[in-house]
Amino acid sequence: MDVRTSGGQDGVPPESPDAPRTPRGLPARREPPRPDGAGVLPDDLPDGLVVADARGRVVCFNAAATRITALPREDELGRPVEQVLPLEDLKGRRWWKVTDPYGGLAIRTGQPERNLLLPGGREVLVSARYVRARPAGPVQRLVVTLRGTEARRRTERSNAELIATVAHELRSPLTSVKGFTATLLAKWERFTDDQKRLMLETVDADADRVTRLITELLDISRIDSGRLEIHRQPVDMAAAVERHVRAHIAAGRPEERFARRIVTPLPPLWADPDKIDQVLGNLLENAVRHGEGTVTIEVAPARTKTGDEGTAVTVSDEGPGIPEESMSRVFTRFWRGSKRGGTGLGLYIVKGIVEAHGGTITVGRSSAGGAEFRFTLPAGVPAFMA
C-alpha cells in the first residue's frame, strides 16, 4: 500500500508556533480527514504500519503498530525509525545496520518478511518496501509492516502436534507388523497353521489401522486447504443408519443397545454417500465406545440455518456425557473424550465433511444425560440439475 503524506519538504508537515505538541516537544499527530471512495486510512489496516520519510523520520505510526509494539505513537512521530523500531534478527544482529535502506544498494526495492525481535525479546514479522521517485534513485519513503506471530505459532504448534500424534499412532502397528512378519520369515516351519493364521490376522488388522490413519491425514489436509471434494448422489439416510447399526450388531454388540427413530417423510437428500458413511460411522463408534446404555439414532426433517428444507440426524447415548467446559473443544484436533484410544481427529473430520456439504453440526447433552451429536444437511438436488 502506498501511503502518501502531505505537507512540507520530505513529507514532514509544516509546523506552526501554536501547533499542539507531544511531551517531547514534537508536533502532535493530526488525524487526516477520511478520504473519499475506496481510500483507506492507516488505522484501518489490520497490520502494523510505520512510514519514514526521506530523512528516516517516522511520519506514520498506525494503531496496529501501537498495539504490536506497545509504544504510544504520539511519542514516536518525528523520531528516527531505527530508534523507534530497534529491531534485531534471531542472531542478535541489528536489522537496520544489516539492511541499511537509505545507504545500501540503490537497486533494492525492499525486504521480504522475516522474524525479528523487538526490545524485550518479543517476536514480530517484519517486511519493508523502499519507495523511490525513480529507479535506483534515493529512498523517498520507507514503508514497514509489522505482524504478530501468535497465529503462525498456533499453526506451527498444531502441525507439530499432528506430526507427533501420527508418529505415535504409526509406531505401534508398524512395530507389530514388522515383528510378526520377521518372526514368520525366520521360523515359518516352527508354527502351526493356527498360529500362522493368528499372526497374519494381527498383521492384517494393524495394516487396516495404518490405512485408516493415512485416510484421516489426507482428509485433514483436504479440509484445511478447502479441497475436500463432494460427489453428490441421492442418499437414503434411513437406510444408511440401518446399515451401520447392522454392522455393529454383526460385530457382536447386542441389538437392544441401539434404538432407531425415523420420522417420515424425509426430504430428498443429495450428498456424498462415502462421506456420509464416514460421518455416521464415526458418530456411532464414538457413542458405542465412549458412551453407555442405549444409543439412539434419530432421523427427521429439519430446517437448515438458512431456513431451507433439510435432514437432521441425532446420535445420543446414556453415558456421563461431555463436560460443559469441554464442549467448545469437541470438534478441534486431538480432542479425546476419554482415554479409550483414538487419534482425536475423527470429530474434526466429521465437522469438516458436514460443513463441506453446507450443513451444520452441534454437540450437547441428551435427555438421558449422555452426549448428543446432531448434524443437519440441506435437502434438494444439485444446482446443475435444478
Short mmCIF file of C-alpha atoms in Angstrom, two decimals:
data_model
loop_
_atom_site.label_atom_id
_atom_site.label_comp_id
_atom_site.label_asym_id
_atom_site.label_seq_id
_atom_site.Cartn_x
_atom_site.Cartn_y
_atom_site.Cartn_z
CA MET A 1 0.00 0.00 0.00
CA ASP A 2 1.38 3.41 -0.99
CA VAL A 3 0.69 5.74 1.94
CA ARG A 4 1.27 9.36 0.95
CA THR A 5 1.83 12.21 3.33
CA SER A 6 1.11 15.85 2.65
CA GLY A 7 2.82 18.97 3.88
CA GLY A 8 6.30 20.37 3.74
CA GLN A 9 9.53 19.13 2.25
CA ASP A 10 10.33 15.39 2.53
CA GLY A 11 6.80 14.61 3.65
CA VAL A 12 7.14 16.39 7.01
CA PRO A 13 4.07 18.52 7.80
CA PRO A 14 4.78 22.24 8.29
CA GLU A 15 4.80 23.42 11.86
CA SER A 16 3.08 26.46 13.34
CA PRO A 17 4.04 28.13 16.62
CA ASP A 18 0.73 27.32 18.27
CA ALA A 19 0.52 23.73 16.95
CA PRO A 20 -0.15 21.13 19.67
CA ARG A 21 2.94 19.27 20.78
CA THR A 22 3.86 15.98 22.49
CA PRO A 23 5.68 15.85 25.86
CA ARG A 24 8.96 15.70 23.89
CA GLY A 25 8.18 18.95 22.11
CA LEU A 26 7.39 17.30 18.77
CA PRO A 27 4.30 18.27 16.79
CA ALA A 28 1.35 16.13 17.81
CA ARG A 29 -0.13 13.90 15.16
CA ARG A 30 -3.19 15.29 13.45
CA GLU A 31 -5.52 12.70 12.00
CA PRO A 32 -6.04 13.33 8.28
CA PRO A 33 -9.61 13.57 7.02
CA ARG A 34 -11.11 10.30 5.83
CA PRO A 35 -10.58 10.03 2.08
CA ASP A 36 -13.50 9.59 -0.26
CA GLY A 37 -14.30 6.47 -2.29
CA ALA A 38 -12.07 3.46 -1.75
CA GLY A 39 -9.42 5.34 0.24
CA VAL A 40 -8.06 3.62 3.33
CA LEU A 41 -6.66 5.26 6.43
CA PRO A 42 -3.57 3.71 8.08
CA ASP A 43 -5.60 2.92 11.20
CA ASP A 44 -7.98 0.85 9.06
CA LEU A 45 -5.21 -1.65 8.32
CA PRO A 46 -5.08 -4.91 10.33
CA ASP A 47 -1.25 -4.94 10.23
CA GLY A 48 1.13 -2.52 11.86
CA LEU A 49 2.29 0.26 9.52
CA VAL A 50 5.30 2.51 10.09
CA VAL A 51 6.33 5.01 7.40
CA ALA A 52 9.55 7.03 7.47
CA ASP A 53 10.35 9.96 5.19
CA ALA A 54 13.47 10.61 3.10
CA ARG A 55 15.40 11.56 6.25
CA GLY A 56 14.43 8.38 8.09
CA ARG A 57 12.00 10.18 10.41
CA VAL A 58 8.72 8.46 11.29
CA VAL A 59 5.73 10.23 9.73
CA CYS A 60 3.12 7.49 10.15
CA PHE A 61 2.60 5.08 13.04
CA ASN A 62 -0.81 3.42 12.88
CA ALA A 63 -2.97 1.94 15.64
CA ALA A 64 -1.98 -1.66 14.87
CA ALA A 65 1.71 -0.72 15.18
CA THR A 66 0.94 0.80 18.58
CA ARG A 67 -0.80 -2.43 19.63
CA ILE A 68 2.04 -4.67 18.41
CA THR A 69 4.93 -2.60 19.80
CA ALA A 70 3.14 -1.20 22.89
CA LEU A 71 4.59 2.22 22.02
CA PRO A 72 2.49 5.44 22.09
CA ARG A 73 2.56 6.82 18.56
CA GLU A 74 2.46 10.45 19.70
CA ASP A 75 5.93 9.94 21.20
CA GLU A 76 7.35 8.16 18.14
CA LEU A 77 6.38 10.54 15.34
CA GLY A 78 9.38 12.56 14.13
CA ARG A 79 11.95 10.21 15.66
CA PRO A 80 14.46 8.18 13.57
CA VAL A 81 12.89 4.90 12.52
CA GLU A 82 15.86 2.84 13.74
CA GLN A 83 15.29 4.25 17.24
CA VAL A 84 11.54 3.74 17.16
CA LEU A 85 11.99 0.13 15.97
CA PRO A 86 15.36 -1.12 17.26
CA LEU A 87 14.89 -4.48 15.56
CA GLU A 88 17.30 -7.40 15.80
CA ASP A 89 17.39 -10.68 13.92
CA LEU A 90 17.34 -14.02 15.72
CA LYS A 91 21.15 -14.00 15.86
CA GLY A 92 21.25 -10.67 17.71
CA ARG A 93 22.34 -8.51 14.76
CA ARG A 94 20.88 -5.01 14.40
CA TRP A 95 18.50 -5.19 11.45
CA TRP A 96 18.85 -1.60 10.31
CA LYS A 97 22.63 -1.87 10.25
CA VAL A 98 22.42 -5.01 8.12
CA THR A 99 19.78 -3.75 5.68
CA ASP A 100 20.79 -0.05 5.52
CA PRO A 101 17.73 1.07 3.50
CA TYR A 102 18.94 4.64 2.87
CA GLY A 103 22.60 3.98 2.19
CA GLY A 104 22.59 0.49 0.69
CA LEU A 105 22.28 -0.67 -2.90
CA ALA A 106 20.06 1.66 -4.90
CA ILE A 107 18.52 -1.21 -6.89
CA ARG A 108 16.80 -2.74 -3.86
CA THR A 109 13.04 -2.36 -3.57
CA GLY A 110 12.54 -3.71 -0.04
CA GLN A 111 12.96 -6.59 2.37
CA PRO A 112 10.92 -9.82 2.42
CA GLU A 113 9.01 -10.80 5.53
CA ARG A 114 11.10 -12.30 8.29
CA ASN A 115 11.05 -12.92 12.03
CA LEU A 116 12.69 -10.14 14.03
CA LEU A 117 12.87 -9.23 17.69
CA LEU A 118 11.71 -6.08 19.45
CA PRO A 119 13.29 -4.97 22.74
CA GLY A 120 12.34 -7.46 25.42
CA GLY A 121 12.55 -10.40 23.02
CA ARG A 122 9.07 -10.07 21.53
CA GLU A 123 8.98 -11.65 18.08
CA VAL A 124 7.30 -9.91 15.13
CA LEU A 125 7.03 -10.49 11.40
CA VAL A 126 8.56 -7.53 9.55
CA SER A 127 8.69 -6.61 5.87
CA ALA A 128 9.77 -3.35 4.24
CA ARG A 129 9.35 -1.50 0.95
CA TYR A 130 11.66 1.19 -0.35
CA VAL A 131 9.72 3.86 -2.29
CA ARG A 132 11.87 5.72 -4.82
CA ALA A 133 10.85 8.55 -7.13
CA ARG A 134 12.80 6.87 -9.94
CA PRO A 135 14.59 3.54 -10.37
CA ALA A 136 17.89 3.48 -8.49
CA GLY A 137 17.10 6.91 -7.04
CA PRO A 138 17.27 7.79 -3.33
CA VAL A 139 14.67 6.39 -0.96
CA GLN A 140 11.79 8.85 -0.57
CA ARG A 141 9.77 6.78 1.86
CA LEU A 142 10.43 3.65 3.87
CA VAL A 143 7.27 1.60 4.47
CA VAL A 144 7.49 -1.06 7.20
CA THR A 145 4.73 -3.52 8.06
CA LEU A 146 4.52 -5.42 11.34
CA ARG A 147 2.53 -8.52 12.19
CA GLY A 148 2.28 -10.54 15.37
CA THR A 149 3.47 -14.14 15.33
CA GLU A 150 0.73 -15.60 17.53
CA ALA A 151 -1.35 -17.05 14.66
CA ARG A 152 1.70 -18.55 12.98
CA ARG A 153 2.88 -20.02 16.29
CA ARG A 154 -0.51 -21.63 16.84
CA THR A 155 -0.37 -23.18 13.37
CA GLU A 156 3.17 -24.42 13.95
CA ARG A 157 2.19 -25.95 17.30
CA SER A 158 -0.85 -27.61 15.72
CA ASN A 159 1.28 -29.08 12.93
CA ALA A 160 3.89 -30.26 15.42
CA GLU A 161 1.18 -31.95 17.49
CA LEU A 162 -0.19 -33.60 14.36
CA ILE A 163 3.23 -34.96 13.42
CA ALA A 164 3.83 -36.24 16.97
CA THR A 165 0.40 -37.90 17.08
CA VAL A 166 0.86 -39.54 13.70
CA ALA A 167 4.32 -40.81 14.64
CA HIS A 168 2.95 -42.26 17.88
CA GLU A 169 -0.07 -43.87 16.22
CA LEU A 170 2.00 -45.37 13.40
CA ARG A 171 4.74 -46.75 15.60
CA SER A 172 2.61 -49.33 17.38
CA PRO A 173 1.01 -51.10 14.36
CA LEU A 174 4.18 -50.92 12.29
CA THR A 175 6.19 -52.43 15.13
CA SER A 176 3.64 -55.24 15.34
CA VAL A 177 3.67 -55.81 11.57
CA LYS A 178 7.47 -55.85 11.47
CA GLY A 179 7.73 -58.19 14.46
CA PHE A 180 5.24 -60.77 13.20
CA THR A 181 6.49 -60.79 9.60
CA ALA A 182 10.13 -61.11 10.72
CA THR A 183 9.20 -63.97 13.06
CA LEU A 184 7.24 -65.79 10.37
CA LEU A 185 10.03 -65.43 7.84
CA ALA A 186 12.68 -66.65 10.27
CA LYS A 187 10.73 -69.52 11.91
CA TRP A 188 7.97 -70.45 9.50
CA GLU A 189 8.31 -74.21 10.00
CA ARG A 190 8.07 -73.99 13.80
CA PHE A 191 4.50 -72.63 13.86
CA THR A 192 1.26 -74.47 13.41
CA ASP A 193 -1.29 -73.34 10.84
CA ASP A 194 -3.46 -71.86 13.59
CA GLN A 195 -0.54 -69.87 14.97
CA LYS A 196 0.33 -68.59 11.49
CA ARG A 197 -3.28 -67.59 10.88
CA LEU A 198 -3.43 -65.68 14.17
CA MET A 199 -0.24 -63.79 13.39
CA LEU A 200 -1.37 -62.95 9.86
CA GLU A 201 -4.76 -61.76 11.12
CA THR A 202 -2.95 -59.44 13.54
CA VAL A 203 -0.79 -58.10 10.70
CA ASP A 204 -3.93 -57.56 8.59
CA ALA A 205 -5.71 -55.68 11.40
CA ASP A 206 -2.66 -53.46 12.00
CA ALA A 207 -2.38 -52.73 8.28
CA ASP A 208 -6.04 -51.62 8.33
CA ARG A 209 -5.25 -49.35 11.27
CA VAL A 210 -2.40 -47.70 9.35
CA THR A 211 -4.64 -47.28 6.31
CA ARG A 212 -7.33 -45.57 8.42
CA LEU A 213 -4.79 -43.18 9.91
CA ILE A 214 -3.43 -42.25 6.48
CA THR A 215 -7.01 -41.66 5.26
CA GLU A 216 -7.61 -39.36 8.23
CA LEU A 217 -4.46 -37.39 7.44
CA LEU A 218 -5.49 -36.97 3.81
CA ASP A 219 -8.94 -35.80 4.91
CA ILE A 220 -7.43 -33.26 7.31
CA SER A 221 -5.17 -31.94 4.58
CA ARG A 222 -8.10 -31.53 2.18
CA ILE A 223 -10.31 -29.91 4.82
CA ASP A 224 -7.63 -27.43 5.90
CA SER A 225 -6.88 -26.45 2.29
CA GLY A 226 -10.54 -26.32 1.23
CA ARG A 227 -10.05 -29.11 -1.31
CA LEU A 228 -12.41 -31.72 0.14
CA GLU A 229 -14.34 -33.00 -2.87
CA ILE A 230 -18.04 -33.81 -2.53
CA HIS A 231 -19.58 -36.13 -5.15
CA ARG A 232 -23.32 -35.74 -4.65
CA GLN A 233 -25.74 -38.60 -5.25
CA PRO A 234 -29.18 -39.46 -3.85
CA VAL A 235 -28.73 -40.73 -0.30
CA ASP A 236 -31.27 -42.71 1.74
CA MET A 237 -30.29 -41.58 5.22
CA ALA A 238 -32.62 -44.03 7.00
CA ALA A 239 -31.13 -46.97 5.07
CA ALA A 240 -27.59 -45.73 5.78
CA VAL A 241 -28.31 -45.59 9.52
CA GLU A 242 -29.79 -49.09 9.46
CA ARG A 243 -26.74 -50.41 7.60
CA HIS A 244 -24.35 -49.03 10.20
CA VAL A 245 -26.39 -50.37 13.10
CA ARG A 246 -26.48 -53.83 11.50
CA ALA A 247 -22.70 -53.72 11.10
CA HIS A 248 -22.31 -53.08 14.84
CA ILE A 249 -24.68 -55.93 15.66
CA ALA A 250 -22.80 -58.26 13.32
CA ALA A 251 -19.58 -57.29 15.15
CA GLY A 252 -21.04 -58.72 18.37
CA ARG A 253 -22.79 -55.79 20.03
CA PRO A 254 -26.30 -56.53 21.37
CA GLU A 255 -29.16 -55.36 19.18
CA GLU A 256 -31.07 -53.94 22.14
CA ARG A 257 -28.34 -51.37 22.64
CA PHE A 258 -29.49 -49.48 19.52
CA ALA A 259 -32.74 -47.57 19.05
CA ARG A 260 -33.75 -46.08 15.70
CA ARG A 261 -36.32 -43.33 15.26
CA ILE A 262 -37.14 -42.39 11.69
CA VAL A 263 -39.58 -39.52 11.13
CA THR A 264 -41.09 -39.70 7.64
CA PRO A 265 -41.47 -38.43 5.04
CA LEU A 266 -37.86 -37.28 4.65
CA PRO A 267 -36.95 -34.68 2.02
CA PRO A 268 -34.74 -35.78 -0.89
CA LEU A 269 -31.11 -35.66 0.07
CA TRP A 270 -28.20 -35.32 -2.32
CA ALA A 271 -24.85 -35.92 -0.64
CA ASP A 272 -21.62 -37.89 -0.94
CA PRO A 273 -22.54 -41.44 0.21
CA ASP A 274 -18.99 -42.34 1.22
CA LYS A 275 -18.57 -39.14 3.25
CA ILE A 276 -21.96 -39.61 4.94
CA ASP A 277 -20.97 -43.17 5.84
CA GLN A 278 -17.79 -41.75 7.35
CA VAL A 279 -19.77 -39.29 9.47
CA LEU A 280 -22.31 -41.90 10.65
CA GLY A 281 -19.60 -44.46 11.34
CA ASN A 282 -17.58 -42.03 13.43
CA LEU A 283 -20.54 -40.76 15.47
CA LEU A 284 -21.87 -44.29 16.15
CA GLU A 285 -18.45 -45.62 17.06
CA ASN A 286 -17.94 -42.64 19.34
CA ALA A 287 -21.27 -43.28 21.10
CA VAL A 288 -20.65 -47.02 21.48
CA ARG A 289 -17.05 -46.69 22.65
CA HIS A 290 -17.30 -43.66 24.93
CA GLY A 291 -20.97 -43.71 25.91
CA GLU A 292 -23.11 -46.10 27.88
CA GLY A 293 -26.61 -47.54 27.75
CA THR A 294 -28.82 -47.28 24.69
CA VAL A 295 -27.51 -45.48 21.62
CA THR A 296 -30.39 -43.63 19.94
CA ILE A 297 -30.24 -42.56 16.30
CA GLU A 298 -32.99 -40.24 15.11
CA VAL A 299 -33.50 -39.13 11.51
CA ALA A 300 -36.06 -36.38 10.89
CA PRO A 301 -36.89 -33.48 8.57
CA ALA A 302 -35.42 -30.17 9.77
CA ARG A 303 -34.68 -26.64 8.73
CA THR A 304 -31.11 -25.57 7.99
CA LYS A 305 -29.55 -22.42 9.43
CA THR A 306 -30.70 -20.55 6.32
CA GLY A 307 -34.28 -21.75 6.74
CA ASP A 308 -34.16 -24.23 3.86
CA GLU A 309 -35.50 -27.77 3.95
CA GLY A 310 -33.08 -30.39 5.26
CA THR A 311 -32.50 -33.63 7.12
CA ALA A 312 -31.24 -33.85 10.70
CA VAL A 313 -29.53 -36.86 12.26
CA THR A 314 -29.14 -37.06 16.04
CA VAL A 315 -26.92 -39.62 17.77
CA SER A 316 -27.17 -39.76 21.57
CA ASP A 317 -26.25 -42.12 24.40
CA GLU A 318 -26.87 -42.55 28.11
CA GLY A 319 -23.31 -42.21 29.33
CA PRO A 320 -21.73 -39.50 31.51
CA GLY A 321 -21.79 -37.02 28.63
CA ILE A 322 -19.30 -34.30 27.79
CA PRO A 323 -18.40 -31.70 30.44
CA GLU A 324 -19.79 -28.25 29.69
CA GLU A 325 -16.32 -26.70 29.67
CA SER A 326 -15.14 -29.19 27.02
CA MET A 327 -17.96 -28.77 24.50
CA SER A 328 -16.29 -25.87 22.73
CA ARG A 329 -13.26 -28.08 22.00
CA VAL A 330 -15.04 -31.24 20.84
CA PHE A 331 -14.57 -30.54 17.12
CA THR A 332 -10.93 -29.43 17.37
CA ARG A 333 -7.93 -31.56 16.54
CA PHE A 334 -6.75 -34.12 19.10
CA TRP A 335 -9.72 -33.75 21.42
CA ARG A 336 -10.38 -37.00 23.25
CA GLY A 337 -13.41 -37.56 25.43
CA SER A 338 -11.73 -40.36 27.36
CA LYS A 339 -8.56 -42.40 27.50
CA ARG A 340 -10.03 -45.24 25.45
CA GLY A 341 -7.78 -44.79 22.45
CA GLY A 342 -8.27 -42.96 19.18
CA THR A 343 -6.30 -40.21 17.49
CA GLY A 344 -8.65 -37.38 18.45
CA LEU A 345 -9.07 -36.47 14.77
CA GLY A 346 -12.42 -38.12 13.99
CA LEU A 347 -14.80 -35.37 15.14
CA TYR A 348 -12.65 -32.71 13.49
CA ILE A 349 -13.05 -34.59 10.19
CA VAL A 350 -16.79 -35.08 10.79
CA LYS A 351 -17.28 -31.34 11.20
CA GLY A 352 -15.28 -30.65 8.03
CA ILE A 353 -17.35 -33.12 6.00
CA VAL A 354 -20.68 -31.78 7.27
CA GLU A 355 -19.69 -28.17 6.57
CA ALA A 356 -18.40 -29.12 3.10
CA HIS A 357 -21.97 -30.28 2.39
CA GLY A 358 -23.29 -26.90 3.51
CA GLY A 359 -24.59 -28.33 6.79
CA THR A 360 -24.02 -27.75 10.49
CA ILE A 361 -23.16 -29.97 13.44
CA THR A 362 -23.62 -29.34 17.16
CA VAL A 363 -22.92 -31.16 20.41
CA GLY A 364 -24.94 -31.07 23.60
CA ARG A 365 -26.40 -33.19 26.38
CA SER A 366 -29.17 -35.70 25.71
CA SER A 367 -32.32 -36.03 27.81
CA ALA A 368 -30.75 -39.17 29.34
CA GLY A 369 -27.65 -37.22 30.38
CA GLY A 370 -25.24 -38.55 27.76
CA ALA A 371 -23.62 -36.88 24.77
CA GLU A 372 -25.79 -35.81 21.85
CA PHE A 373 -24.45 -35.02 18.38
CA ARG A 374 -26.79 -33.54 15.79
CA PHE A 375 -25.95 -32.69 12.21
CA THR A 376 -28.24 -31.13 9.61
CA LEU A 377 -27.75 -31.36 5.84
CA PRO A 378 -29.59 -29.27 3.26
CA ALA A 379 -32.00 -31.19 1.01
CA GLY A 380 -32.63 -30.76 -2.70
CA VAL A 381 -30.87 -31.59 -5.93
CA PRO A 382 -27.53 -30.13 -7.10
CA ALA A 383 -27.66 -26.77 -8.89
CA PHE A 384 -26.77 -28.30 -12.28
CA MET A 385 -29.92 -30.46 -12.11
CA ALA A 386 -32.31 -27.80 -10.83
#
